[in-house]
PDB file of C-alpha atoms and ligand atoms in Angstrom:
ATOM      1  CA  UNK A   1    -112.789-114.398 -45.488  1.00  0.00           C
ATOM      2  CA  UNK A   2    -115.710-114.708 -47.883  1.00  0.00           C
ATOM      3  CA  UNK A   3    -117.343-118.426 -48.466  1.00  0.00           C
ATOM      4  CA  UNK A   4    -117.684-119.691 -51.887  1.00  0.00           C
ATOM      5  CA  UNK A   5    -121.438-121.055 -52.483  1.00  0.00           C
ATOM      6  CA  UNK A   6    -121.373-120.413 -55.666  1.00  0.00           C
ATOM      7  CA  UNK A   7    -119.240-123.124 -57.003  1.00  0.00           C
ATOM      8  CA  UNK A   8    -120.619-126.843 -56.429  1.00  0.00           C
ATOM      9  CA  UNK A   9    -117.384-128.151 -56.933  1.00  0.00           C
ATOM     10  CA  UNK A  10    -116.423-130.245 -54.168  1.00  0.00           C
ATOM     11  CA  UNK A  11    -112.842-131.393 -52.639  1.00  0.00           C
ATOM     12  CA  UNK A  12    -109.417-129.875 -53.603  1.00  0.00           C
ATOM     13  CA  UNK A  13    -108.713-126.434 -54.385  1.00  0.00           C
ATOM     14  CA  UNK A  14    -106.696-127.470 -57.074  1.00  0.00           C
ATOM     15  CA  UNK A  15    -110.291-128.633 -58.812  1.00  0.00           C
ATOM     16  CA  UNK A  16    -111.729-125.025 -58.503  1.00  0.00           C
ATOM     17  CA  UNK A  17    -111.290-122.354 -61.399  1.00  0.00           C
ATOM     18  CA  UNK A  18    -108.549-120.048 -60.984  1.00  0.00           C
ATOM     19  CA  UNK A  19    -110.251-116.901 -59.949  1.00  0.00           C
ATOM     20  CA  UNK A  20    -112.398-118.630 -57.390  1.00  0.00           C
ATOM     21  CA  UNK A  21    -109.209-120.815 -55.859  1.00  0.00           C
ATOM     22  CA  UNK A  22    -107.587-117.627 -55.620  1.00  0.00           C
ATOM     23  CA  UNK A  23    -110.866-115.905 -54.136  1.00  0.00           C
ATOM     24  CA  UNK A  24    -111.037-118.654 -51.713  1.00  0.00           C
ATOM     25  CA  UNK A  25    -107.107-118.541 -50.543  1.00  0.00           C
ATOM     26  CA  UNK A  26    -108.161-115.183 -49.478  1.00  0.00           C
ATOM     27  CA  UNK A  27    -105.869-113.413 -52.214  1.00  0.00           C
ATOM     28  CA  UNK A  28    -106.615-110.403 -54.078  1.00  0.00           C
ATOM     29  CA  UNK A  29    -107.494-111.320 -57.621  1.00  0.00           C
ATOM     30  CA  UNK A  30    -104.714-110.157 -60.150  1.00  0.00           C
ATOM     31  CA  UNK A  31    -104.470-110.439 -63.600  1.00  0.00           C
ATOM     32  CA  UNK A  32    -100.923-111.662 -62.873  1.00  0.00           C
ATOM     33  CA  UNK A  33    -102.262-113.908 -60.331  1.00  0.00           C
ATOM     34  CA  UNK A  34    -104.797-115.599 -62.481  1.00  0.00           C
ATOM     35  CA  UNK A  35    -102.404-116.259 -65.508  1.00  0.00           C
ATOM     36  CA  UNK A  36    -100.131-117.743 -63.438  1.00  0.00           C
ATOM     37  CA  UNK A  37    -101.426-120.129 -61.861  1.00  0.00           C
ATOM     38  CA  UNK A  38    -103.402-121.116 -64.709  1.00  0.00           C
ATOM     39  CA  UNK A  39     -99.500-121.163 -66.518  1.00  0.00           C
ATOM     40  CA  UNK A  40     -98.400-123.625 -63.407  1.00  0.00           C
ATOM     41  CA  UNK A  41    -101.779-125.647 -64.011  1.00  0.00           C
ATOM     42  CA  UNK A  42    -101.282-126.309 -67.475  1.00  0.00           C
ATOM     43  CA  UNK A  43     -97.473-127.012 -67.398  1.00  0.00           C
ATOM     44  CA  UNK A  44     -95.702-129.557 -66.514  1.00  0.00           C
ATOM     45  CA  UNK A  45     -93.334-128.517 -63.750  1.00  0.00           C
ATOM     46  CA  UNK A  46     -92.058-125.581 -64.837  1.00  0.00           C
ATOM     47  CA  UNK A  47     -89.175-123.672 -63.572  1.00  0.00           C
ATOM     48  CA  UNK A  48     -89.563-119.696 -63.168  1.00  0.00           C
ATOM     49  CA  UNK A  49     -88.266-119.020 -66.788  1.00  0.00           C
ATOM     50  CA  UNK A  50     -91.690-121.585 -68.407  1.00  0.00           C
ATOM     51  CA  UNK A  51     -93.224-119.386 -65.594  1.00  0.00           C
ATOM     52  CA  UNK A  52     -92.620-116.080 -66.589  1.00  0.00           C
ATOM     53  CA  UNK A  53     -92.993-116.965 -70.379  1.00  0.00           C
ATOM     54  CA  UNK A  54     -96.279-118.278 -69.569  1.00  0.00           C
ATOM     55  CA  UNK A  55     -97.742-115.998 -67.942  1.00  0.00           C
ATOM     56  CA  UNK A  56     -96.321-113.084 -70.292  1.00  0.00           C
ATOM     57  CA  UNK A  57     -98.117-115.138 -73.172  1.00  0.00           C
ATOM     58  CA  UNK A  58    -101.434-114.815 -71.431  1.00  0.00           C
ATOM     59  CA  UNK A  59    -101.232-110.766 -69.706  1.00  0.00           C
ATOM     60  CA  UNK A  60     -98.063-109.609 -71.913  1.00  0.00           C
ATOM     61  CA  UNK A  61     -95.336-107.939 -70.535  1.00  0.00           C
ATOM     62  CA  UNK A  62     -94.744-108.835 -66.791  1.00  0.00           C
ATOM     63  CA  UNK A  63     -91.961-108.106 -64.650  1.00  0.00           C
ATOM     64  CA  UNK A  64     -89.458-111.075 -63.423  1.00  0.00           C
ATOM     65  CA  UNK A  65     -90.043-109.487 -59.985  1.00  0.00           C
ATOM     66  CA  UNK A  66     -93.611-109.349 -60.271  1.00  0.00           C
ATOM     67  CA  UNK A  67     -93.900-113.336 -61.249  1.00  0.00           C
ATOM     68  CA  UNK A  68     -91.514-114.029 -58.211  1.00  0.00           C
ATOM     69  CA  UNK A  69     -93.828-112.101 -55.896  1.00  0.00           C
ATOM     70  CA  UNK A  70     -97.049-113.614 -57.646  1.00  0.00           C
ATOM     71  CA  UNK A  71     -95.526-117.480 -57.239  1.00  0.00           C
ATOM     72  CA  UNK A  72     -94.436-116.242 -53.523  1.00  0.00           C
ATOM     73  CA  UNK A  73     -98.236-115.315 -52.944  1.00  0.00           C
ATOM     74  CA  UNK A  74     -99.896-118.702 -54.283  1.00  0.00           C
ATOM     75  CA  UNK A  75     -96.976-121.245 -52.720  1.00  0.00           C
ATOM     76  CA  UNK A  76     -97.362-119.670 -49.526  1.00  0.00           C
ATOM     77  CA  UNK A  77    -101.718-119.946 -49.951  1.00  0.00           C
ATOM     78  CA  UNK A  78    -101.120-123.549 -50.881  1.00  0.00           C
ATOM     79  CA  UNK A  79    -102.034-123.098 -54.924  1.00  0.00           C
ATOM     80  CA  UNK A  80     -98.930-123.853 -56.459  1.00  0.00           C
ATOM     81  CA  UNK A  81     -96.294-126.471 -54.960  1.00  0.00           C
ATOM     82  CA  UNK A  82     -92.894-125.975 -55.343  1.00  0.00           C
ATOM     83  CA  UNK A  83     -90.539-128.938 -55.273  1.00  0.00           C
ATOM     84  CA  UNK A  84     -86.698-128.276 -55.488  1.00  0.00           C
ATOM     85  CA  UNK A  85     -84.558-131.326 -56.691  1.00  0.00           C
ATOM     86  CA  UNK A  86     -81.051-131.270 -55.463  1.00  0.00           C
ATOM     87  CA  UNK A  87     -78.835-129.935 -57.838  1.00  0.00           C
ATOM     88  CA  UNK A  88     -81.940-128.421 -59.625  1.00  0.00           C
ATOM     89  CA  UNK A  89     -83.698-125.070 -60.110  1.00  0.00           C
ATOM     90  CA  UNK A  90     -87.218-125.227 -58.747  1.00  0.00           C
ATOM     91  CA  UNK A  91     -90.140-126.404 -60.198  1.00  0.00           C
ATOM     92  CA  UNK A  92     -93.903-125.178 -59.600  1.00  0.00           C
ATOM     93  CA  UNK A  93     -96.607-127.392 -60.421  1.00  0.00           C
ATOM     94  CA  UNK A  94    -100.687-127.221 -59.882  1.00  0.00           C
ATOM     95  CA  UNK A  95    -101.034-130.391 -58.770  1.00  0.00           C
ATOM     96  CA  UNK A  96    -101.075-129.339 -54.679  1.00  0.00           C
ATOM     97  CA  UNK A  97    -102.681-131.409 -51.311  1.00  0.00           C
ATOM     98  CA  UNK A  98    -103.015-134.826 -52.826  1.00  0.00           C
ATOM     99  CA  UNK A  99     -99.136-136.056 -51.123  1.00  0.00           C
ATOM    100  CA  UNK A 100     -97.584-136.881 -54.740  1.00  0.00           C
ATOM    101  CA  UNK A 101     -94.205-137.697 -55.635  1.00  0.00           C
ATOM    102  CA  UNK A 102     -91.853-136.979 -58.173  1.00  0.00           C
ATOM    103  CA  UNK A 103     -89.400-139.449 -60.488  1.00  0.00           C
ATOM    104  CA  UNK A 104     -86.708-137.299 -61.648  1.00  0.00           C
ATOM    105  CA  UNK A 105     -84.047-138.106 -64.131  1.00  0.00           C
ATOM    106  CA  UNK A 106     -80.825-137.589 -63.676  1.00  0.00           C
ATOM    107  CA  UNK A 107     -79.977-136.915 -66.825  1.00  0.00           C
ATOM    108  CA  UNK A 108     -81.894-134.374 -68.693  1.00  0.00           C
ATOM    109  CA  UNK A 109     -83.771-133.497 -65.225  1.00  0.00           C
ATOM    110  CA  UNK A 110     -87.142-134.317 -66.625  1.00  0.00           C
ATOM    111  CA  UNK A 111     -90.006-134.810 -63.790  1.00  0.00           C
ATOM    112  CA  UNK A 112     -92.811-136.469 -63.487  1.00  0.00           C
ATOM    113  CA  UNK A 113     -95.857-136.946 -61.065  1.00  0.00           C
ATOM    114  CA  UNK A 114     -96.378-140.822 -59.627  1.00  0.00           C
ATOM    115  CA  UNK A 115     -99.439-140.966 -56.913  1.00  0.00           C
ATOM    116  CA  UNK A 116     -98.750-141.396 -52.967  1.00  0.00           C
ATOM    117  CA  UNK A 117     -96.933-145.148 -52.610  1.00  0.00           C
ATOM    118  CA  UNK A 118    -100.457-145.435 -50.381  1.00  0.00           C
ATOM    119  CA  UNK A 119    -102.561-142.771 -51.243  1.00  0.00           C
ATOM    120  CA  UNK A 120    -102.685-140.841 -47.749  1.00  0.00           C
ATOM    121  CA  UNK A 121    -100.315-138.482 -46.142  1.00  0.00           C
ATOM    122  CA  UNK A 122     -97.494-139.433 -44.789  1.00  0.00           C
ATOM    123  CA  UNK A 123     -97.538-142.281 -46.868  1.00  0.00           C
ATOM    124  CA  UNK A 124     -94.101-143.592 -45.184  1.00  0.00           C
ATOM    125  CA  UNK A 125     -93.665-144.620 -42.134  1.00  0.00           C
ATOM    126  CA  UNK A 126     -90.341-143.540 -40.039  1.00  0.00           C
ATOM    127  CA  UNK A 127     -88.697-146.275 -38.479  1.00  0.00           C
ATOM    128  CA  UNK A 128     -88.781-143.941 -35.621  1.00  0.00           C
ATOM    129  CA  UNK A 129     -90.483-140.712 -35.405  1.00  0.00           C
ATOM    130  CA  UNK A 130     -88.871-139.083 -32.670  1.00  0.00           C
ATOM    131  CA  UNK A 131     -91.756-137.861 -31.227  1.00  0.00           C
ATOM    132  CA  UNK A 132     -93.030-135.437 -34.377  1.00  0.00           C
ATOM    133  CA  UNK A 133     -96.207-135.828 -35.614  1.00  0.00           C
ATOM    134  CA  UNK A 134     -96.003-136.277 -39.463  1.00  0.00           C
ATOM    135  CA  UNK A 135     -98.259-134.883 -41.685  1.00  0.00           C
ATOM    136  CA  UNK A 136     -96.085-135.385 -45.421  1.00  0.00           C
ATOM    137  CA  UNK A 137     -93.361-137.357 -46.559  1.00  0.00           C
ATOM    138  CA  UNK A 138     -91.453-135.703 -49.853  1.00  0.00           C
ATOM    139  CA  UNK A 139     -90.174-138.583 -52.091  1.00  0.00           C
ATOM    140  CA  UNK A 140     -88.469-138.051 -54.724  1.00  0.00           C
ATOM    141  CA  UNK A 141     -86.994-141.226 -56.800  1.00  0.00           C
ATOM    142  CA  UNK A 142     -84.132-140.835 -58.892  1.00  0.00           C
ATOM    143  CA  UNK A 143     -83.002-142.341 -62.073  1.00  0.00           C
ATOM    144  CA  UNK A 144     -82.965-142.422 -65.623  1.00  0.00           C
ATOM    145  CA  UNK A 145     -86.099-141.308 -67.711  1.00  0.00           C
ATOM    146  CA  UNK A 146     -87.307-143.844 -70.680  1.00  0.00           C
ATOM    147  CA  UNK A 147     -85.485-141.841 -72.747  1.00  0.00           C
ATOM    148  CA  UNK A 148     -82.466-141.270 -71.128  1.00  0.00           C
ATOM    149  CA  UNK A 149     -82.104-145.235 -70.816  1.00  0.00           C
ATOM    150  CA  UNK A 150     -83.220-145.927 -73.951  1.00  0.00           C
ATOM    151  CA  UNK A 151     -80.457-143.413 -75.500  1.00  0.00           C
ATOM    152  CA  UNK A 152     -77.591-143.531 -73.550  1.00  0.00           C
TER     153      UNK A 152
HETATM  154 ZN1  LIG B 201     -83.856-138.093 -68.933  1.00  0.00          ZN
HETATM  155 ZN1  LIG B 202     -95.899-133.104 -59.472  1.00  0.00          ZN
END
């Protein structure tokens, strides 16, 4: 796999430019590729549909199949998280490797990010860990959104 020098940027991979994160992953750079993740970057966990629109606003006409494969490709490399609420279609999101959670509303389904409860992975502790070494804990805190409480 090729080393990036180029770049000074530091730390996550989320922080890198799209072409280079994907250079670094080690995936072949697609114009598909490229406009979606910079789609899941800029949105605000979006489900395939915001996916597909996105990235058709950005290349033009793309395939369903082809985003499918694309978001396949960069979940799997660790560019775009999914997280799947019960009940819920999935979401992608940029934000990847820093151990956020997610409030989700019950109501309208709206997410949104809140930082680690400690700030490193896991950031619970098990009251018994059975012997498995943890690396993540996936919260996810349910309730009502300001505006779903606000107008009932
Ligand atoms: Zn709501
Ligand atoms: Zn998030």
């Amino acid at each position: 796999m090729a080393t990036v020098n180029a770049s000074p940027v530091p730390g996550a991979a989320d922080e890198l430019p799209s072409v280079d994160a994907l250079r670094r992953a080690g995936l072949r750079v697609t114009a598909v590729r490229v406009a979606l993740l910079e789609t899941v970057r800029d949105g605000d966990h979006l489900g395939v549909d915001g996916v597909a629109d996105g990235v058709r606003a950005r290349v033009g006409h793309v395939s369903l199949q082809a985003v499918y494969e694309a978001l396949h490709a960069l979940t799997a490399a660790g560019l775009v998280r999914r997280i799947e609420p019960a009940g819920g279609p999935p979401r992608f999101e940029g934000r990847v490797g820093d151990n956020h959670h997610h409030l989700v509303c019950r109501s309208c389904g709206a997410v949104a990010d809140v930082d680690c409860a400690v700030g490193e992975a896991p950031c619970l502790v098990p009251s018994d860990d059975r012997g498995f070494s943890l690396d993540e804990a996936e919260v996810i805190y349910w309730g009502l959104c300001a505006n779903c409480s606000s107008h009932p």
